CSV table of C-alpha atoms and ligand atoms in Angstrom, one decimal:
chain,number,residue,atom,x,y,z
B,191,ILE,CA,106.5,-46.6,48.9
B,192,LEU,CA,107.0,-43.6,46.7
B,193,HIS,CA,106.4,-43.5,43.3
B,194,ILE,CA,108.0,-41.5,40.4
B,195,GLY,CA,107.5,-40.2,37.2
B,196,ILE,CA,110.0,-40.1,35.1
B,197,LEU,CA,109.6,-38.1,31.4
B,198,GLY,CA,112.3,-37.6,29.3
B,199,ALA,CA,111.6,-36.2,25.1
B,200,MET,CA,113.7,-38.8,24.2
B,201,GLN,CA,114.8,-41.8,24.4
B,202,GLU,CA,118.6,-41.1,24.8
B,203,GLU,CA,117.4,-38.9,28.0
B,204,ILE,CA,116.0,-41.9,29.5
B,205,GLY,CA,119.0,-44.4,28.6
B,206,ASN,CA,119.5,-47.9,30.3
B,207,THR,CA,117.1,-46.7,33.7
B,208,ILE,CA,114.6,-49.5,32.5
B,209,ASN,CA,117.0,-52.1,32.8
B,210,ASN,CA,117.7,-51.6,36.4
B,211,LEU,CA,114.0,-52.0,37.6
B,212,TYR,CA,112.6,-55.5,38.7
B,213,ASN,CA,108.6,-56.7,38.0
B,214,ILE,CA,108.7,-54.3,34.9
B,215,GLU,CA,104.8,-53.9,33.5
B,216,LYS,CA,104.6,-52.2,30.1
B,217,LYS,CA,101.5,-50.2,29.5
B,218,ARG,CA,100.6,-48.7,26.1
B,219,TYR,CA,98.4,-45.3,25.8
B,220,GLY,CA,98.3,-44.7,21.5
B,221,ASP,CA,102.1,-44.1,20.6
B,222,LEU,CA,103.2,-43.7,24.0
B,223,THR,CA,104.5,-46.7,26.3
B,224,ILE,CA,104.7,-45.9,29.9
B,225,VAL,CA,107.7,-48.8,31.7
B,226,SER,CA,107.0,-49.2,35.7
B,227,GLY,CA,108.8,-51.0,37.7
B,228,GLU,CA,110.5,-51.5,41.1
B,229,ILE,CA,114.0,-50.4,42.3
B,230,LYS,CA,114.7,-52.0,45.6
B,231,ILE,CA,116.9,-49.2,47.7
B,232,ASP,CA,118.0,-50.2,51.3
B,233,LYS,CA,118.7,-54.1,51.6
B,234,ILE,CA,117.9,-53.5,55.7
B,235,THR,CA,114.6,-51.7,55.9
B,236,LYS,CA,113.5,-53.0,52.5
B,237,LYS,CA,112.5,-49.5,51.3
B,238,LYS,CA,110.9,-49.6,47.9
B,239,LEU,CA,110.9,-47.3,45.0
B,240,PHE,CA,108.1,-47.2,42.2
B,241,LEU,CA,109.1,-45.6,39.0
B,242,SER,CA,107.1,-45.1,35.6
B,243,ILE,CA,109.2,-44.0,33.0
B,244,ALA,CA,108.3,-42.8,29.4
B,245,TRP,CA,109.6,-40.5,26.6
B,246,SER,CA,107.3,-38.0,25.3
B,247,GLY,CA,108.7,-36.7,21.9
B,248,TRP,CA,109.5,-33.1,21.0
B,249,GLY,CA,107.7,-30.3,22.3
B,250,LYS,CA,104.8,-28.8,24.4
B,251,VAL,CA,101.9,-30.9,22.8
B,252,SER,CA,103.7,-34.1,23.5
B,253,SER,CA,105.2,-33.7,26.6
B,254,ALA,CA,101.9,-32.6,28.1
B,255,ARG,CA,100.1,-35.6,26.3
B,256,ALA,CA,102.6,-37.4,28.0
B,257,SER,CA,102.6,-35.5,31.7
B,258,THR,CA,98.7,-36.4,31.7
B,259,ARG,CA,99.1,-40.1,30.9
B,260,LEU,CA,101.8,-40.4,33.8
B,261,ILE,CA,99.6,-38.5,36.2
B,262,GLY,CA,96.9,-40.9,35.4
B,263,HIS,CA,99.0,-44.0,35.2
B,264,LYS,CA,98.8,-46.9,38.1
B,265,TYR,CA,101.3,-49.5,38.9
B,266,LYS,CA,100.2,-51.9,42.0
B,267,ARG,CA,97.2,-49.6,42.0
B,268,THR,CA,99.2,-46.5,43.0
B,269,ASN,CA,99.5,-43.3,41.0
B,270,ILE,CA,102.7,-41.1,41.1
B,271,ASP,CA,103.5,-38.9,43.8
B,272,PHE,CA,106.1,-36.5,41.8
B,273,LEU,CA,107.0,-36.2,38.0
B,274,LEU,CA,110.6,-35.4,37.3
B,275,PHE,CA,111.5,-34.1,33.8
B,276,THR,CA,115.1,-34.8,33.0
B,277,GLY,CA,116.5,-34.0,29.8
B,278,VAL,CA,119.4,-32.1,27.9
B,279,ALA,CA,119.0,-28.0,26.9
B,280,GLY,CA,120.7,-24.9,24.9
B,281,SER,CA,122.6,-23.3,27.1
B,282,VAL,CA,122.2,-19.0,26.7
B,283,ASP,CA,124.4,-17.9,29.2
B,284,SER,CA,128.0,-18.1,29.2
B,285,HIS,CA,129.0,-19.4,32.2
B,286,VAL,CA,126.8,-22.1,31.5
B,287,ARG,CA,128.3,-25.0,29.6
B,288,GLN,CA,128.0,-28.4,28.4
B,289,TRP,CA,127.7,-31.2,30.7
B,290,ASP,CA,126.6,-28.5,33.7
B,291,ILE,CA,123.4,-29.6,34.9
B,292,ILE,CA,120.7,-26.8,35.7
B,293,ILE,CA,117.6,-27.6,38.1
B,294,ALA,CA,114.7,-25.3,36.9
B,295,ASP,CA,113.9,-22.7,40.0
B,296,SER,CA,111.7,-21.0,37.4
B,297,LEU,CA,110.3,-22.1,34.1
B,298,ILE,CA,109.0,-19.6,31.4
B,299,GLN,CA,107.0,-20.7,28.1
B,300,HIS,CA,109.1,-17.9,26.1
B,301,ASP,CA,107.0,-18.5,23.0
B,302,LEU,CA,103.5,-17.4,24.5
B,303,ASP,CA,102.4,-14.1,24.0
B,304,ALA,CA,98.4,-13.2,23.7
B,305,ARG,CA,99.1,-9.8,23.5
B,306,PRO,CA,97.3,-7.2,23.6
B,307,ILE,CA,94.9,-9.2,25.6
B,308,PHE,CA,97.5,-10.9,28.4
B,309,GLU,CA,101.2,-9.4,28.6
B,310,ARG,CA,104.0,-11.5,27.1
B,311,PHE,CA,104.7,-15.1,28.6
B,312,HIS,CA,101.4,-15.0,31.1
B,313,ILE,CA,99.9,-17.9,31.8
B,314,PRO,CA,96.1,-17.1,32.5
B,315,VAL,CA,95.1,-19.9,34.3
B,316,PHE,CA,98.0,-19.2,37.2
B,317,ASN,CA,97.3,-15.3,36.4
B,318,LYS,CA,101.4,-15.0,36.3
B,319,ASP,CA,104.5,-15.9,33.7
B,320,GLU,CA,107.0,-18.3,35.8
B,321,LEU,CA,106.0,-21.5,37.2
B,322,SER,CA,108.6,-22.8,39.8
B,323,PRO,CA,108.5,-26.3,41.7
B,324,LYS,CA,107.6,-26.3,45.2
B,325,LYS,CA,110.4,-25.8,47.4
B,326,GLU,CA,111.3,-29.0,49.5
B,327,TRP,CA,111.1,-30.6,46.2
B,328,LEU,CA,114.1,-28.5,44.0
B,329,GLU,CA,115.6,-28.4,47.5
B,330,TRP,CA,115.8,-32.5,47.7
B,331,ILE,CA,116.7,-33.0,43.9
B,332,PHE,CA,119.8,-30.2,44.6
B,333,LYS,CA,120.6,-31.3,47.7
B,334,THR,CA,121.0,-35.1,46.3
B,335,LEU,CA,123.0,-34.3,43.4
B,336,ASN,CA,124.8,-31.8,44.6
B,337,LYS,CA,125.8,-34.7,47.6
B,338,ASN,CA,126.8,-36.9,45.3
B,339,PHE,CA,128.3,-34.8,42.8
B,340,GLU,CA,132.0,-36.7,43.4
B,341,SER,CA,130.3,-40.1,43.2
B,342,LYS,CA,131.6,-41.8,39.8
B,343,LYS,CA,128.2,-41.9,38.6
B,344,LEU,CA,128.2,-38.3,38.2
B,345,LYS,CA,131.8,-37.9,37.3
B,346,PHE,CA,130.4,-36.7,33.3
B,347,PHE,CA,128.6,-34.1,34.8
B,348,LYS,CA,130.9,-30.7,35.7
B,349,ASN,CA,128.8,-28.0,37.1
B,350,LEU,CA,125.5,-28.0,39.2
B,351,TYR,CA,123.2,-24.9,38.9
B,352,LYS,CA,119.3,-23.7,39.8
B,353,GLY,CA,118.1,-21.2,37.5
B,354,GLN,CA,115.5,-19.9,34.8
B,355,ILE,CA,114.9,-22.0,32.2
B,356,GLY,CA,112.8,-21.1,28.9
B,357,THR,CA,110.5,-23.7,26.9
B,358,GLY,CA,109.1,-22.8,23.6
B,359,ASP,CA,108.8,-25.0,20.1
B,360,GLN,CA,111.9,-24.0,18.5
B,361,PHE,CA,115.5,-25.1,18.6
B,362,ILE,CA,117.1,-22.6,19.6
B,363,SER,CA,120.1,-21.9,16.7
B,364,ASN,CA,121.5,-18.9,16.2
B,365,LYS,CA,123.0,-15.9,18.4
B,366,LYS,CA,120.3,-13.1,17.5
B,367,GLU,CA,117.9,-15.4,18.7
B,368,ILE,CA,119.1,-15.8,21.9
B,369,LEU,CA,119.8,-12.2,22.2
B,370,GLU,CA,115.8,-11.5,21.5
B,371,LEU,CA,114.9,-13.7,24.2
B,372,LYS,CA,117.5,-12.2,27.0
B,373,LYS,CA,116.3,-9.1,25.7
B,374,ASN,CA,112.7,-10.0,27.7
B,375,LEU,CA,114.1,-12.6,30.0
B,376,PRO,CA,117.6,-11.4,31.2
B,377,ASN,CA,117.9,-14.2,33.9
B,378,LEU,CA,117.4,-17.0,31.3
B,379,LYS,CA,120.0,-19.7,31.4
B,380,ALA,CA,118.7,-22.8,28.9
B,381,VAL,CA,116.3,-23.3,26.4
B,382,GLU,CA,114.4,-26.5,25.8
B,383,MET,CA,111.2,-27.3,24.3
B,384,GLU,CA,109.2,-29.4,26.9
B,385,GLY,CA,109.8,-28.0,30.9
B,386,GLY,CA,107.1,-25.3,31.2
B,387,SER,CA,104.5,-27.6,29.8
B,388,VAL,CA,104.9,-30.5,32.0
B,389,ALA,CA,105.3,-28.0,35.1
B,390,GLN,CA,101.8,-26.4,33.6
B,391,VAL,CA,100.3,-29.9,33.4
B,392,ALA,CA,102.1,-31.1,36.8
B,393,MET,CA,100.9,-27.9,38.9
B,394,GLN,CA,97.0,-28.2,37.0
B,395,GLU,CA,96.9,-31.7,38.1
B,396,GLY,CA,98.4,-30.9,41.8
B,397,ILE,CA,101.2,-33.0,41.4
B,398,PRO,CA,104.6,-31.8,42.5
B,399,TRP,CA,107.2,-31.9,39.7
B,400,VAL,CA,110.9,-30.8,38.9
B,401,VAL,CA,112.6,-30.4,35.8
B,402,ILE,CA,116.1,-31.0,35.6
B,403,ARG,CA,118.3,-30.6,32.4
B,404,VAL,CA,121.8,-31.2,31.1
B,405,ILE,CA,123.6,-28.6,28.9
B,406,SER,CA,123.9,-30.0,25.2
B,407,ASP,CA,124.8,-27.2,23.2
B,408,SER,CA,124.8,-23.4,23.1
B,409,ALA,CA,122.3,-22.7,20.9
B,410,ASP,CA,124.1,-20.8,18.2
B,411,GLU,CA,125.3,-21.5,14.6
B,412,SER,CA,127.0,-25.0,16.4
B,413,ALA,CA,123.9,-26.3,17.6
B,414,SER,CA,122.7,-29.0,15.8
B,415,THR,CA,126.1,-30.3,15.8
B,416,ASP,CA,126.8,-30.4,19.0
B,417,PHE,CA,123.6,-31.4,19.8
B,418,SER,CA,123.4,-34.9,18.2
B,419,THR,CA,127.5,-35.5,19.3
B,420,PHE,CA,126.4,-35.3,22.9
B,421,LEU,CA,123.2,-37.4,22.5
B,422,LYS,CA,125.0,-40.4,21.6
B,423,ILE,CA,127.0,-40.2,24.3
B,424,TYR,CA,125.0,-38.8,26.9
B,425,ASN,CA,122.3,-42.3,26.5
B,426,LYS,CA,125.2,-44.2,28.0
B,427,VAL,CA,125.0,-42.0,31.4
B,428,SER,CA,121.8,-40.3,31.3
B,429,SER,CA,120.5,-43.6,33.8
B,430,ASN,CA,123.2,-42.2,36.1
B,431,LEU,CA,121.3,-38.8,37.1
B,432,ILE,CA,117.9,-40.6,37.3
B,433,GLU,CA,119.6,-43.7,39.6
B,434,VAL,CA,121.6,-40.9,41.7
B,435,ILE,CA,118.2,-39.3,42.8
B,436,ALA,CA,116.3,-42.6,43.4
B,437,GLU,CA,118.8,-44.6,45.0
B,438,ASN,CA,119.0,-41.4,47.7
B,439,TYR,CA,115.5,-40.4,48.5
O,214,LIG,N1,117.5,-28.4,23.6
O,214,LIG,C1,118.8,-29.1,23.2
O,214,LIG,N2,119.5,-27.5,23.3
O,214,LIG,C2,118.0,-26.9,22.3
O,214,LIG,C3,118.5,-25.7,21.9
O,214,LIG,N3,119.3,-25.3,21.3
O,214,LIG,N4,117.1,-25.3,21.2
O,214,LIG,C4,116.0,-26.0,22.1
O,214,LIG,N5,115.7,-26.9,22.8
O,214,LIG,C5,117.1,-27.5,22.7
């Protein structure tokens, strides 16, 4: 049995996933609810998969807290083996467009700055500034999505990339800010508000993790309207992404 923790920031990033679980258990931790259940994958081998699902709320603090809760959470006496964050992001690369998927091969907390004591973006506990998932988990997610990219469930999605994602407690919505970020982080593909903190907590707790982001907007002056419009549609299909991964492990 594999037990996957699935975290989003908003309900829309999780969508219908919970409806396909059975033996559901809900547990509350303060204002956070974790829903756990089983998905039966293979009728012949009866291979089972446990999922524990939550949405954290926006930003690094809420996502770090929810990650800690998920990592400590038990379903049928098992802890999670792997933490998957899934959600939307703003593109800061003109080649990366709405409905493209980016799997983070590196995450930077772009608002972390303890100069002059440490260099910009430096995370003292790891003595580095970029956090990367373990290769085998990254490749598993990439291959699974790539292999099923033409399937009905993933027909909404356009391109699949690996790349660098930036996390900060800021909704980016103008070109000037993008240029400012790219001056320091020329390889940055997308921005969001949770991935870097989820990755940090998972690494400190010794749990493998991957962050997946679907582009909702271009982090420019049209970001807030694009984001809101996109989320309404994304709510209906976000579970497809999670199910394709769950069903093909
Ligand atoms: N998530 C989705 N779009 C975003 C943006 N433009 N900035 C930060 N987080 C986002």
